[in-house]
Amino acid sequence: MAAGPKESATRRTIKNLRWWILGWALAAGIINYMDRSAISIAAPQLIKEFGMTRTDIGLLGTVFSWTYAFAQLPAGWLVDKLGARRMYFFTIAGWSIATALMAIGGKMWQFITFRFLLGVTEAPNGPAIARLS
């Protein structure tokens, strides 16, 4: 048997783990902002295909913004209560589902509902990143 440092099978160290976490958090933050702005990119097609007005597009942005803002406090509390890693998993899964649901929407109330869900599920992103850092 060779002598050397013993490493537990259940605990492995990852070299530069902090930088890996920071890199993944940065990538998730970039995707988060891309999801937010997807509506502005899709707006001309939504206006053309669904007969929406610019006011409707503005309403979708407003619904997201206000929901996101009001969800920040409970999101921060949930991050503290459930842990940053667990909440980060839920928030990424949630905002991915909410963004995907926009693809099946066909009526204004559906788009409003899905933008509301996007605001709620994106809110824990900031507190979770701050907690992980």
PDB file of C-alpha atoms in Angstrom:
ATOM      1  CA  MET A   1       0.000   0.000   0.000  1.00  0.00           C
ATOM      2  CA  ALA A   2       1.389   3.357  -0.999  1.00  0.00           C
ATOM      3  CA  ALA A   3       1.555   6.061   1.615  1.00  0.00           C
ATOM      4  CA  GLY A   4      -0.135   9.290   0.719  1.00  0.00           C
ATOM      5  CA  PRO A   5      -2.879  11.683   1.676  1.00  0.00           C
ATOM      6  CA  LYS A   6      -6.172   9.998   2.374  1.00  0.00           C
ATOM      7  CA  GLU A   7      -9.151  11.383   0.552  1.00  0.00           C
ATOM      8  CA  SER A   8     -12.663  10.697   1.691  1.00  0.00           C
ATOM      9  CA  ALA A   9     -14.829   9.100  -0.976  1.00  0.00           C
ATOM     10  CA  THR A  10     -17.736  11.303   0.013  1.00  0.00           C
ATOM     11  CA  ARG A  11     -15.848  14.583  -0.036  1.00  0.00           C
ATOM     12  CA  ARG A  12     -13.737  15.627  -2.963  1.00  0.00           C
ATOM     13  CA  THR A  13     -12.120  18.970  -3.404  1.00  0.00           C
ATOM     14  CA  ILE A  14     -12.485  20.780  -6.667  1.00  0.00           C
ATOM     15  CA  LYS A  15      -9.625  23.004  -7.613  1.00  0.00           C
ATOM     16  CA  ASN A  16     -10.667  26.665  -7.807  1.00  0.00           C
ATOM     17  CA  LEU A  17     -14.250  25.835  -6.766  1.00  0.00           C
ATOM     18  CA  ARG A  18     -15.014  29.467  -5.967  1.00  0.00           C
ATOM     19  CA  TRP A  19     -14.179  30.496  -9.536  1.00  0.00           C
ATOM     20  CA  TRP A  20     -16.304  27.685 -10.969  1.00  0.00           C
ATOM     21  CA  ILE A  21     -19.257  28.826  -8.861  1.00  0.00           C
ATOM     22  CA  LEU A  22     -18.699  32.420  -9.920  1.00  0.00           C
ATOM     23  CA  GLY A  23     -18.526  31.380 -13.586  1.00  0.00           C
ATOM     24  CA  TRP A  24     -21.761  29.387 -13.388  1.00  0.00           C
ATOM     25  CA  ALA A  25     -23.505  32.211 -11.509  1.00  0.00           C
ATOM     26  CA  LEU A  26     -22.360  34.677 -14.169  1.00  0.00           C
ATOM     27  CA  ALA A  27     -23.626  32.409 -16.958  1.00  0.00           C
ATOM     28  CA  ALA A  28     -26.986  32.016 -15.187  1.00  0.00           C
ATOM     29  CA  GLY A  29     -27.215  35.784 -14.711  1.00  0.00           C
ATOM     30  CA  ILE A  30     -26.586  36.365 -18.412  1.00  0.00           C
ATOM     31  CA  ILE A  31     -29.263  33.837 -19.352  1.00  0.00           C
ATOM     32  CA  ASN A  32     -31.567  35.487 -16.815  1.00  0.00           C
ATOM     33  CA  TYR A  33     -31.212  38.852 -18.523  1.00  0.00           C
ATOM     34  CA  MET A  34     -31.668  37.261 -21.946  1.00  0.00           C
ATOM     35  CA  ASP A  35     -34.971  35.735 -20.776  1.00  0.00           C
ATOM     36  CA  ARG A  36     -36.147  39.139 -19.605  1.00  0.00           C
ATOM     37  CA  SER A  37     -35.394  40.828 -22.883  1.00  0.00           C
ATOM     38  CA  ALA A  38     -36.780  38.062 -25.090  1.00  0.00           C
ATOM     39  CA  ILE A  39     -40.178  39.794 -25.131  1.00  0.00           C
ATOM     40  CA  SER A  40     -38.714  42.913 -26.720  1.00  0.00           C
ATOM     41  CA  ILE A  41     -37.110  40.823 -29.436  1.00  0.00           C
ATOM     42  CA  ALA A  42     -40.352  38.920 -30.025  1.00  0.00           C
ATOM     43  CA  ALA A  43     -42.540  42.059 -29.868  1.00  0.00           C
ATOM     44  CA  PRO A  44     -42.748  42.732 -33.628  1.00  0.00           C
ATOM     45  CA  GLN A  45     -43.826  39.140 -34.268  1.00  0.00           C
ATOM     46  CA  LEU A  46     -46.304  39.198 -31.367  1.00  0.00           C
ATOM     47  CA  ILE A  47     -47.844  42.375 -32.749  1.00  0.00           C
ATOM     48  CA  LYS A  48     -48.064  40.883 -36.219  1.00  0.00           C
ATOM     49  CA  GLU A  49     -49.209  37.354 -35.333  1.00  0.00           C
ATOM     50  CA  PHE A  50     -51.451  37.936 -32.300  1.00  0.00           C
ATOM     51  CA  GLY A  51     -52.679  41.441 -33.079  1.00  0.00           C
ATOM     52  CA  MET A  52     -51.138  42.902 -29.942  1.00  0.00           C
ATOM     53  CA  THR A  53     -50.564  46.598 -29.608  1.00  0.00           C
ATOM     54  CA  ARG A  54     -47.496  48.352 -28.292  1.00  0.00           C
ATOM     55  CA  THR A  55     -49.497  49.004 -25.156  1.00  0.00           C
ATOM     56  CA  ASP A  56     -49.974  45.247 -24.723  1.00  0.00           C
ATOM     57  CA  ILE A  57     -46.230  44.706 -25.055  1.00  0.00           C
ATOM     58  CA  GLY A  58     -45.660  47.456 -22.488  1.00  0.00           C
ATOM     59  CA  LEU A  59     -48.149  45.775 -20.165  1.00  0.00           C
ATOM     60  CA  LEU A  60     -46.196  42.520 -20.429  1.00  0.00           C
ATOM     61  CA  GLY A  61     -43.031  44.373 -19.450  1.00  0.00           C
ATOM     62  CA  THR A  62     -44.798  46.093 -16.584  1.00  0.00           C
ATOM     63  CA  VAL A  63     -46.272  42.857 -15.248  1.00  0.00           C
ATOM     64  CA  PHE A  64     -42.820  41.300 -15.216  1.00  0.00           C
ATOM     65  CA  SER A  65     -41.097  44.328 -13.638  1.00  0.00           C
ATOM     66  CA  TRP A  66     -43.584  44.843 -10.808  1.00  0.00           C
ATOM     67  CA  THR A  67     -43.798  41.142 -10.050  1.00  0.00           C
ATOM     68  CA  TYR A  68     -40.008  40.858 -10.015  1.00  0.00           C
ATOM     69  CA  ALA A  69     -39.692  43.872  -7.713  1.00  0.00           C
ATOM     70  CA  PHE A  70     -42.298  42.693  -5.198  1.00  0.00           C
ATOM     71  CA  ALA A  71     -40.989  39.122  -5.216  1.00  0.00           C
ATOM     72  CA  GLN A  72     -37.483  40.191  -4.160  1.00  0.00           C
ATOM     73  CA  LEU A  73     -38.204  40.259  -0.414  1.00  0.00           C
ATOM     74  CA  PRO A  74     -39.858  36.853  -0.154  1.00  0.00           C
ATOM     75  CA  ALA A  75     -37.234  35.484  -2.538  1.00  0.00           C
ATOM     76  CA  GLY A  76     -34.420  36.646  -0.268  1.00  0.00           C
ATOM     77  CA  TRP A  77     -36.177  35.128   2.731  1.00  0.00           C
ATOM     78  CA  LEU A  78     -36.605  31.811   0.864  1.00  0.00           C
ATOM     79  CA  VAL A  79     -32.938  31.806  -0.112  1.00  0.00           C
ATOM     80  CA  ASP A  80     -32.037  32.199   3.567  1.00  0.00           C
ATOM     81  CA  LYS A  81     -34.585  29.595   4.671  1.00  0.00           C
ATOM     82  CA  LEU A  82     -34.059  26.885   2.023  1.00  0.00           C
ATOM     83  CA  GLY A  83     -30.455  27.581   1.090  1.00  0.00           C
ATOM     84  CA  ALA A  84     -28.909  29.230  -1.928  1.00  0.00           C
ATOM     85  CA  ARG A  85     -28.134  26.068  -3.869  1.00  0.00           C
ATOM     86  CA  ARG A  86     -31.624  24.641  -3.547  1.00  0.00           C
ATOM     87  CA  MET A  87     -33.307  27.954  -4.397  1.00  0.00           C
ATOM     88  CA  TYR A  88     -30.950  28.489  -7.295  1.00  0.00           C
ATOM     89  CA  PHE A  89     -32.028  25.139  -8.722  1.00  0.00           C
ATOM     90  CA  PHE A  90     -35.718  26.046  -8.298  1.00  0.00           C
ATOM     91  CA  THR A  91     -35.295  29.513  -9.763  1.00  0.00           C
ATOM     92  CA  ILE A  92     -33.447  28.296 -12.866  1.00  0.00           C
ATOM     93  CA  ALA A  93     -35.981  25.517 -13.418  1.00  0.00           C
ATOM     94  CA  GLY A  94     -38.867  27.924 -12.811  1.00  0.00           C
ATOM     95  CA  TRP A  95     -37.759  30.673 -15.124  1.00  0.00           C
ATOM     96  CA  SER A  96     -36.918  28.128 -17.829  1.00  0.00           C
ATOM     97  CA  ILE A  97     -40.424  26.706 -17.610  1.00  0.00           C
ATOM     98  CA  ALA A  98     -42.005  30.180 -17.547  1.00  0.00           C
ATOM     99  CA  THR A  99     -40.051  31.204 -20.649  1.00  0.00           C
ATOM    100  CA  ALA A 100     -40.974  27.973 -22.431  1.00  0.00           C
ATOM    101  CA  LEU A 101     -44.644  28.525 -21.580  1.00  0.00           C
ATOM    102  CA  MET A 102     -44.538  31.802 -23.514  1.00  0.00           C
ATOM    103  CA  ALA A 103     -44.148  29.679 -26.652  1.00  0.00           C
ATOM    104  CA  ILE A 104     -47.525  28.022 -26.124  1.00  0.00           C
ATOM    105  CA  GLY A 105     -49.395  31.186 -25.217  1.00  0.00           C
ATOM    106  CA  GLY A 106     -52.010  32.452 -27.628  1.00  0.00           C
ATOM    107  CA  LYS A 107     -54.102  34.894 -25.634  1.00  0.00           C
ATOM    108  CA  MET A 108     -53.157  38.018 -23.766  1.00  0.00           C
ATOM    109  CA  TRP A 109     -54.156  36.592 -20.353  1.00  0.00           C
ATOM    110  CA  GLN A 110     -51.808  33.656 -20.948  1.00  0.00           C
ATOM    111  CA  PHE A 111     -48.911  35.944 -21.814  1.00  0.00           C
ATOM    112  CA  ILE A 112     -49.606  38.043 -18.712  1.00  0.00           C
ATOM    113  CA  THR A 113     -49.722  34.905 -16.539  1.00  0.00           C
ATOM    114  CA  PHE A 114     -46.457  33.581 -17.971  1.00  0.00           C
ATOM    115  CA  ARG A 115     -44.698  36.933 -17.556  1.00  0.00           C
ATOM    116  CA  PHE A 116     -45.952  37.017 -13.967  1.00  0.00           C
ATOM    117  CA  LEU A 117     -44.474  33.546 -13.415  1.00  0.00           C
ATOM    118  CA  LEU A 118     -41.226  34.693 -14.991  1.00  0.00           C
ATOM    119  CA  GLY A 119     -41.035  37.620 -12.575  1.00  0.00           C
ATOM    120  CA  VAL A 120     -41.670  35.395  -9.558  1.00  0.00           C
ATOM    121  CA  THR A 121     -39.161  32.751 -10.609  1.00  0.00           C
ATOM    122  CA  GLU A 122     -36.412  35.174 -11.607  1.00  0.00           C
ATOM    123  CA  ALA A 123     -36.588  37.108  -8.348  1.00  0.00           C
ATOM    124  CA  PRO A 124     -34.482  34.652  -6.299  1.00  0.00           C
ATOM    125  CA  ASN A 125     -31.606  34.905  -8.791  1.00  0.00           C
ATOM    126  CA  GLY A 126     -30.024  38.002  -7.245  1.00  0.00           C
ATOM    127  CA  PRO A 127     -30.305  36.925  -3.604  1.00  0.00           C
ATOM    128  CA  ALA A 128     -29.079  33.420  -4.448  1.00  0.00           C
ATOM    129  CA  ILE A 129     -26.013  34.733  -6.282  1.00  0.00           C
ATOM    130  CA  ALA A 130     -25.267  37.112  -3.410  1.00  0.00           C
ATOM    131  CA  ARG A 131     -25.540  34.252  -0.940  1.00  0.00           C
ATOM    132  CA  LEU A 132     -23.320  31.954  -3.032  1.00  0.00           C
ATOM    133  CA  SER A 133     -20.595  34.569  -3.439  1.00  0.00           C
TER     134      SER A 133
END
